[in-house]
Short mmCIF file of C-alpha atoms in Angstrom, two decimals:
data_model
loop_
_atom_site.label_atom_id
_atom_site.label_comp_id
_atom_site.label_asym_id
_atom_site.label_seq_id
_atom_site.Cartn_x
_atom_site.Cartn_y
_atom_site.Cartn_z
CA MET A 22 0.00 0.00 0.00
CA ASN A 23 1.21 3.51 -0.82
CA LYS A 24 3.00 5.20 2.15
CA CYS A 25 0.91 8.34 1.73
CA ILE A 26 -2.31 6.31 2.01
CA VAL A 27 -0.97 4.54 5.12
CA GLY A 28 -0.08 7.90 6.65
CA ALA A 29 -3.54 9.27 5.90
CA LEU A 30 -5.20 6.23 7.47
CA LEU A 31 -3.07 6.54 10.60
CA PHE A 32 -3.92 10.24 10.81
CA CYS A 33 -7.65 9.47 10.53
CA LEU A 34 -7.39 6.74 13.14
CA ALA A 35 -5.62 9.13 15.51
CA ILE A 36 -8.26 11.79 15.01
CA GLY A 37 -10.99 9.20 15.41
CA CYS A 38 -9.52 8.04 18.70
CA GLY A 39 -9.29 11.65 19.86
CA GLU A 40 -5.48 11.55 20.12
CA LYS A 41 -3.57 14.76 19.48
CA LEU A 42 -0.71 14.71 17.00
CA GLU A 43 0.93 17.80 18.48
CA VAL A 44 0.89 19.97 21.57
CA ARG A 45 0.98 23.75 21.42
CA VAL A 46 3.17 25.39 24.08
CA THR A 47 2.81 29.10 24.84
CA VAL A 48 5.61 30.80 26.79
CA ARG A 49 4.91 34.24 28.26
CA ASN A 50 7.46 36.72 29.56
CA PRO A 51 5.95 38.84 32.40
CA LEU A 52 8.94 41.19 32.61
CA SER A 53 9.52 44.48 30.80
CA TRP A 54 12.76 43.39 29.09
CA ASP A 55 13.58 40.71 26.54
CA ARG A 56 14.60 37.27 27.76
CA GLN A 57 16.92 35.26 25.55
CA LYS A 58 18.05 31.61 25.53
CA GLU A 59 16.19 30.83 28.73
CA THR A 60 15.17 27.29 29.64
CA VAL A 61 11.55 26.11 29.65
CA GLU A 62 10.73 22.91 31.53
CA ILE A 63 7.61 20.76 31.03
CA GLY A 64 6.70 17.86 33.29
CA TRP A 65 6.84 14.50 31.52
CA ALA A 66 3.65 13.11 33.10
CA GLU A 67 1.67 16.13 31.86
CA LEU A 68 3.22 15.79 28.39
CA GLN A 69 2.31 12.09 28.21
CA LYS A 70 -1.33 12.93 28.88
CA LYS A 71 -1.46 15.40 26.01
CA LEU A 72 0.77 13.69 23.43
CA LYS A 73 -0.07 9.99 23.33
CA GLY A 74 2.74 7.61 22.51
CA VAL A 75 5.54 10.04 23.28
CA THR A 76 8.85 8.52 24.44
CA ASP A 77 12.19 10.00 25.40
CA SER A 78 13.49 9.25 21.87
CA THR A 79 10.46 10.43 19.87
CA ILE A 80 9.87 14.05 20.85
CA LEU A 81 10.61 17.13 18.76
CA VAL A 82 10.26 20.82 19.62
CA LEU A 83 9.39 23.12 16.70
CA ASN A 84 9.50 26.92 16.75
CA ALA A 85 6.93 29.24 15.18
CA ALA A 86 8.58 28.78 11.78
CA GLY A 87 8.26 25.01 12.06
CA GLU A 88 12.00 24.50 12.57
CA GLU A 89 13.32 21.88 14.97
CA ILE A 90 15.20 23.37 17.93
CA PRO A 91 17.39 21.56 20.50
CA SER A 92 15.63 19.89 23.40
CA GLN A 93 16.59 17.49 26.18
CA VAL A 94 14.63 14.87 28.08
CA LEU A 95 15.61 14.96 31.76
CA PHE A 96 15.82 11.86 33.92
CA LYS A 97 17.10 13.56 37.11
CA GLY A 98 18.89 10.39 38.11
CA GLU A 99 15.77 8.21 37.68
CA LYS A 100 15.13 5.39 35.18
CA GLN A 101 12.08 7.05 33.62
CA PRO A 102 11.83 10.51 32.01
CA GLN A 103 10.92 13.32 34.39
CA SER A 104 10.62 16.39 32.16
CA LEU A 105 11.41 18.00 28.82
CA ILE A 106 13.43 21.18 28.43
CA PHE A 107 14.20 23.55 25.57
CA GLN A 108 15.36 27.16 25.35
CA THR A 109 13.35 30.15 24.22
CA ASP A 110 13.61 33.82 23.26
CA VAL A 111 10.64 35.90 24.44
CA PRO A 112 10.35 39.69 23.98
CA SER A 113 9.29 41.91 26.87
CA ASP A 114 5.71 41.37 28.04
CA ALA A 115 5.04 39.05 25.10
CA GLU A 116 4.56 35.41 24.12
CA ALA A 117 6.39 32.82 22.04
CA VAL A 118 4.67 29.71 20.68
CA TYR A 119 6.19 26.26 20.11
CA ARG A 120 4.86 22.89 18.99
CA LEU A 121 5.75 19.50 20.44
CA VAL A 122 5.37 16.66 17.94
CA LEU A 123 6.37 13.02 17.60
CA GLY A 124 9.56 12.38 15.64
CA HIS A 125 13.20 11.43 15.95
CA PRO A 126 15.36 14.34 17.13
CA GLN A 127 18.66 15.31 15.58
CA ALA A 128 21.94 14.90 17.42
CA TYR A 129 22.21 18.37 18.97
CA ARG A 130 25.55 20.01 19.64
CA PRO A 131 26.08 19.91 23.43
CA GLU A 132 26.41 23.25 25.23
CA ALA A 133 26.46 21.86 28.78
CA TYR A 134 28.61 19.01 30.03
CA GLY A 135 30.22 17.60 33.14
CA ARG A 136 31.97 14.50 34.43
CA PHE A 137 33.86 12.78 37.20
CA VAL A 138 37.60 13.12 36.54
CA PRO A 139 39.38 10.21 38.25
CA GLU A 140 42.57 10.90 36.28
CA ARG A 141 42.89 14.26 38.10
CA MET A 142 42.46 13.35 41.78
CA ASP A 143 38.68 12.70 41.55
CA ASP A 144 37.69 16.22 40.48
CA TYR A 145 34.13 16.76 39.35
CA ALA A 146 34.19 19.35 36.56
CA TRP A 147 31.27 20.93 34.71
CA GLU A 148 30.76 23.69 32.17
CA ASN A 149 28.53 25.25 29.57
CA ASN A 150 29.27 27.54 26.63
CA LEU A 151 29.94 30.48 28.99
CA VAL A 152 31.49 29.27 32.27
CA GLY A 153 33.31 26.35 33.87
CA HIS A 154 33.70 25.01 37.43
CA ARG A 155 35.02 22.13 39.46
CA MET A 156 34.72 20.55 42.90
CA TYR A 157 37.28 18.44 44.73
CA GLY A 158 37.04 14.74 45.52
CA PRO A 159 38.40 12.02 47.82
CA ALA A 160 41.69 11.34 46.00
CA LEU A 161 42.74 14.97 46.45
CA GLU A 162 41.75 14.92 50.13
CA ALA A 163 43.98 11.86 50.62
CA THR A 164 46.96 14.05 49.66
CA GLY A 165 46.08 16.51 52.44
CA GLU A 166 44.47 19.12 50.15
CA ILE A 167 41.03 19.70 51.66
CA SER A 168 38.38 21.98 50.16
CA ASN A 169 34.68 21.89 49.43
CA GLY A 170 34.72 25.36 47.87
CA ILE A 171 33.62 26.02 44.30
CA ASP A 172 36.33 26.60 41.70
CA VAL A 173 35.89 28.80 38.61
CA TRP A 174 37.35 28.28 35.13
CA VAL A 175 37.02 31.35 32.91
CA LYS A 176 36.24 31.07 29.20
CA LYS A 177 36.25 33.29 26.12
CA THR A 178 34.91 30.63 23.73
CA GLY A 179 31.65 28.74 23.41
CA GLU A 180 33.59 25.49 23.05
CA LEU A 181 33.40 22.83 25.77
CA LEU A 182 36.92 22.60 27.19
CA ILE A 183 36.94 20.18 30.13
CA ASP A 184 38.19 17.14 28.24
CA GLU A 185 40.81 19.12 26.29
CA TRP A 186 42.18 20.85 29.37
CA TYR A 187 42.40 17.70 31.44
CA ARG A 188 44.01 15.83 28.54
CA THR A 189 46.72 18.45 28.05
CA GLY A 190 47.02 19.66 31.64
CA ASP A 191 47.63 23.12 30.19
CA TYR A 192 44.93 25.34 31.64
CA HIS A 193 46.72 27.70 34.02
CA LYS A 194 47.69 30.07 31.22
CA ASP A 195 45.33 31.67 28.69
CA ARG A 196 46.07 30.19 25.27
CA GLY A 197 43.19 32.04 23.65
CA LYS A 198 40.23 30.08 25.06
CA GLY A 199 40.38 30.81 28.80
CA MET A 200 42.12 29.45 31.87
CA ASP A 201 42.02 28.41 35.52
CA CYS A 202 43.28 31.38 37.53
CA TYR A 203 40.82 31.24 40.45
CA LYS A 204 42.28 30.35 43.85
CA VAL A 205 40.07 28.36 46.22
CA GLY A 206 42.21 26.70 48.91
CA ARG A 207 40.54 26.09 52.28
CA THR A 208 37.67 28.50 51.59
CA LEU A 209 34.14 28.45 50.20
CA GLY A 210 35.56 29.65 46.89
CA ALA A 211 32.99 31.13 44.53
CA GLY A 212 29.81 30.80 46.56
CA ALA A 213 29.63 27.43 48.33
CA LEU A 214 27.30 27.05 51.33
CA ALA A 215 28.37 26.07 54.86
CA PRO A 216 26.87 25.89 58.36
CA TYR A 217 27.47 28.95 60.51
CA ARG A 218 27.79 28.35 64.24
CA ASP A 219 28.84 30.77 67.00
CA GLY A 220 29.86 33.38 64.45
CA LYS A 221 32.18 30.99 62.57
CA ILE A 222 32.08 29.18 59.23
CA VAL A 223 32.09 25.40 59.66
CA LEU A 224 33.95 24.14 56.61
CA GLY A 225 33.30 20.63 55.35
CA ASN A 226 35.73 18.37 53.49
CA ASN A 227 35.92 17.09 49.91
CA TYR A 228 32.96 15.17 48.54
CA ILE A 229 32.99 11.36 48.95
CA HIS A 230 30.48 10.31 46.25
CA GLN A 231 29.28 11.79 42.98
CA GLN A 232 26.41 11.02 40.60
CA THR A 233 25.67 12.63 37.25
CA LEU A 234 21.90 13.11 36.93
CA ASP A 235 21.65 14.60 33.41
CA ASN A 236 24.36 15.49 30.94
CA GLY A 237 23.56 17.81 28.04
CA PRO A 238 23.00 19.00 25.46
CA ILE A 239 21.19 21.79 27.38
CA ARG A 240 21.58 20.92 31.07
CA ILE A 241 24.25 19.34 33.25
CA SER A 242 23.05 18.27 36.70
CA PHE A 243 24.90 16.23 39.33
CA ARG A 244 24.83 15.35 43.02
CA LEU A 245 27.70 15.35 45.51
CA ASP A 246 27.56 13.62 48.90
CA TYR A 247 29.78 14.58 51.82
CA ALA A 248 30.89 12.58 54.84
CA PRO A 249 29.31 13.46 58.22
CA PHE A 250 31.02 16.36 60.00
CA GLN A 251 30.65 18.06 63.34
CA VAL A 252 28.67 21.28 63.73
CA GLY A 253 28.67 22.18 67.41
CA LYS A 254 27.32 19.12 69.21
CA GLU A 255 25.57 17.74 66.14
CA GLU A 256 26.95 15.48 63.44
CA ILE A 257 25.37 16.40 60.12
CA THR A 258 25.64 15.22 56.52
CA GLU A 259 25.47 17.32 53.38
CA THR A 260 24.17 16.63 49.87
CA ARG A 261 24.79 19.23 47.18
CA THR A 262 22.91 19.12 43.85
CA ILE A 263 24.14 21.50 41.16
CA THR A 264 22.42 22.35 37.88
CA LEU A 265 23.79 24.48 35.04
CA ASP A 266 21.98 25.25 31.78
CA ALA A 267 23.45 26.34 28.47
CA ASN A 268 23.68 30.11 27.92
CA SER A 269 23.57 30.91 31.64
CA ARG A 270 26.29 32.10 33.99
CA PHE A 271 24.34 30.94 37.03
CA ASN A 272 24.23 27.56 38.76
CA ARG A 273 21.20 26.42 40.71
CA ILE A 274 22.48 24.87 43.94
CA GLU A 275 20.25 22.76 46.16
CA GLU A 276 21.71 22.01 49.60
CA ARG A 277 20.32 19.43 51.98
CA TYR A 278 21.63 18.94 55.52
CA THR A 279 20.49 16.03 57.68
CA GLY A 280 21.08 15.36 61.37
CA ILE A 281 19.88 18.80 62.51
CA LYS A 282 17.72 18.72 65.61
CA ASP A 283 16.54 22.29 66.08
CA SER A 284 17.85 25.12 63.90
CA LEU A 285 20.80 25.95 61.70
CA GLU A 286 22.22 29.13 60.25
CA VAL A 287 24.15 28.86 57.00
CA VAL A 288 26.28 31.19 54.91
CA ALA A 289 27.11 31.32 51.23
CA GLY A 290 30.64 32.63 50.93
CA ILE A 291 32.81 34.26 48.28
CA VAL A 292 36.51 34.38 49.06
CA VAL A 293 37.84 37.99 49.08
CA ARG A 294 41.34 38.81 47.84
CA PRO A 295 43.81 41.02 49.77
CA GLU A 296 43.96 43.64 46.97
CA PRO A 297 41.07 46.10 46.50
CA GLY A 298 38.08 44.90 44.47
CA GLN A 299 34.46 45.99 44.19
CA ILE A 300 31.79 44.50 46.46
CA TRP A 301 27.99 44.69 46.46
CA LYS A 302 25.94 43.87 49.56
CA GLU A 303 22.17 43.99 49.14
CA ALA A 304 20.78 41.96 52.04
CA GLU A 305 17.15 42.93 51.46
CA LYS A 306 17.38 41.58 47.91
CA GLY A 307 19.41 38.55 48.97
CA LEU A 308 22.13 39.55 46.51
CA MET A 309 25.88 39.86 46.86
CA GLY A 310 28.55 40.33 44.23
CA TYR A 311 32.29 40.68 43.88
CA TRP A 312 34.48 42.11 41.13
CA GLU A 313 37.95 40.77 41.89
CA PRO A 314 41.15 42.80 41.58
CA GLN A 315 43.13 42.21 38.40
CA ASN A 316 44.60 38.72 38.23
CA ASN A 317 48.31 38.66 37.37
CA ASP A 318 49.13 34.93 37.44
CA ASN A 319 52.21 33.98 35.40
CA GLY A 320 53.05 37.68 35.15
CA ASP A 321 50.15 38.21 32.73
CA ASN A 322 47.23 40.59 32.85
CA ASN A 323 44.45 38.04 33.13
CA GLY A 324 41.69 40.56 33.66
CA HIS A 325 39.08 40.48 36.40
CA LEU A 326 36.95 37.61 37.66
CA ALA A 327 33.41 38.30 38.82
CA VAL A 328 31.43 36.17 41.28
CA GLY A 329 27.94 36.51 42.72
CA VAL A 330 25.33 34.80 44.89
CA ILE A 331 21.56 35.20 44.76
CA PHE A 332 19.13 34.10 47.47
CA LEU A 333 15.42 34.14 46.64
CA GLN A 334 14.77 35.71 50.04
CA PRO A 335 16.33 38.50 52.08
CA ALA A 336 19.61 37.67 53.81
CA LYS A 337 19.84 38.26 57.56
CA GLU A 338 23.10 40.08 56.84
CA ILE A 339 25.89 40.30 54.29
CA VAL A 340 29.28 40.92 55.88
CA GLU A 341 33.01 40.61 55.21
CA ARG A 342 34.38 38.10 57.70
CA GLU A 343 36.98 35.30 57.83
CA GLY A 344 38.35 36.29 54.44
CA HIS A 345 34.95 35.97 52.79
CA LEU A 346 31.96 37.96 51.68
CA LEU A 347 29.25 36.09 53.61
CA GLY A 348 25.49 36.06 53.12
CA ARG A 349 23.77 34.63 56.20
CA VAL A 350 20.34 32.94 56.17
CA ASP A 351 18.37 30.39 58.20
CA TYR A 352 18.36 26.86 56.86
CA PRO A 353 14.84 25.31 56.60
CA VAL A 354 15.28 22.23 58.79
CA GLY A 355 13.84 19.10 57.19
CA GLU A 356 13.84 20.67 53.71
CA SER A 357 16.33 21.68 51.03
CA PHE A 358 17.70 25.17 50.50
CA VAL A 359 18.03 26.52 46.95
CA TYR A 360 20.16 29.47 45.88
CA TYR A 361 22.17 30.57 42.82
CA MET A 362 25.83 31.35 42.23
CA GLY A 363 27.39 32.73 39.09
CA SER A 364 30.66 33.87 37.61
CA GLY A 365 32.08 35.94 34.79
CA TRP A 366 35.31 37.29 33.32
CA SER A 367 36.26 40.69 31.96
CA LYS A 368 37.91 38.95 28.97
CA GLY A 369 34.95 36.67 28.39
CA GLY A 370 31.72 38.61 28.07
CA VAL A 371 31.49 40.60 31.35
CA GLU A 372 33.14 43.87 30.46
CA SER A 373 32.76 45.90 33.66
CA PRO A 374 31.63 45.86 37.29
CA GLU A 375 28.45 47.65 36.22
CA SER A 376 27.60 44.98 33.66
CA TRP A 377 28.15 42.24 36.25
CA LEU A 378 25.82 43.93 38.74
CA LYS A 379 23.17 44.24 36.03
CA MET A 380 23.50 40.52 35.25
CA LEU A 381 23.04 39.68 38.92
CA GLU A 382 19.97 41.89 39.25
CA GLN A 383 18.38 40.53 36.07
CA GLU A 384 19.03 36.93 37.10
CA ARG A 385 17.31 37.58 40.40
CA GLU A 386 14.29 39.05 38.58
CA LYS A 387 14.12 36.06 36.23
CA ARG A 388 14.10 33.63 39.13
CA LEU A 389 11.45 35.59 41.01
CA HIS A 390 9.33 36.01 37.86
CA PRO A 391 9.75 32.80 35.83
CA LEU A 392 8.49 32.37 32.32
CA GLN A 393 4.82 31.35 32.29
CA VAL A 394 4.22 28.13 30.35
CA SER A 395 0.90 26.68 29.18
CA MET A 396 0.10 23.67 26.97
CA GLU A 397 -2.94 22.88 24.84
#
């Protein structure tokens, strides 16, 4: 039988059974400025109800022109799909429309990636097309180098560099793509969270277990587990889940502490250098930022690094203490605590302190006023 006739029969059968062949997704931007390359997430269970027969390998996202755009099915560490994501551009106070249809997606170019790096002392490194980071694992701790702070790798290219840099070992000097010139040591680095007891930071050790939850092309997400450590008279454990999307400078960090009996204060901390930099403290907005002094590693002018932290609630205080810029909040006992940390580089897309502050403020607004998504 002719393929066209078969297709027509299948179409008629689908219509007769009341099954939809596509789902229309409307994304609305409630803010007064344009939002570009921002991630939209749709729950898989809801999608299954509206698009019968959909599987993780048979879903396409089409824009208004009918063109396929990159998408990613998220598993979040589970065996079954949990949600679908894609990225959108939506003008100020306007809508963008997409269609979800059955089909076999292309192999999209990854713009977010991460992995466990056993060949380099159990690092866990992750990146997207704008920024890179790493955390330190058990093999490094065994050498006596202890840190659970967040490291920053700066980039001036949209290429993914983790595998290249670890293969060559040549990433402490800028060869035209970026470098590692951020110093963490025994600190919270670029925005890690820690318990705060009796006016002191309680630093944990290196992670002991890692699990990649999703790995590109749009989102890298992973979980780190830490050994129990003492906070006052309590022994608590920490789990840190980090998510980074393509085209964003900001990581979503979900912290969970267990073993807490009553209450716990925590701080997100950014290490402060001895030389003068520029600092922003906006406790009522839950926002703090730092424009580092010029980095001169290897005798080179490596520009300025920028770091920031965003809480979605007011901070109790933001202070400079113990070599850090600290934002202090109460931890919700029995729940998880979510906040955001980001980074930038004056040689890689963040030209000035003013532009970094604007990025921080806009990211906060985006998180407080997410894109509004509806399906029909």
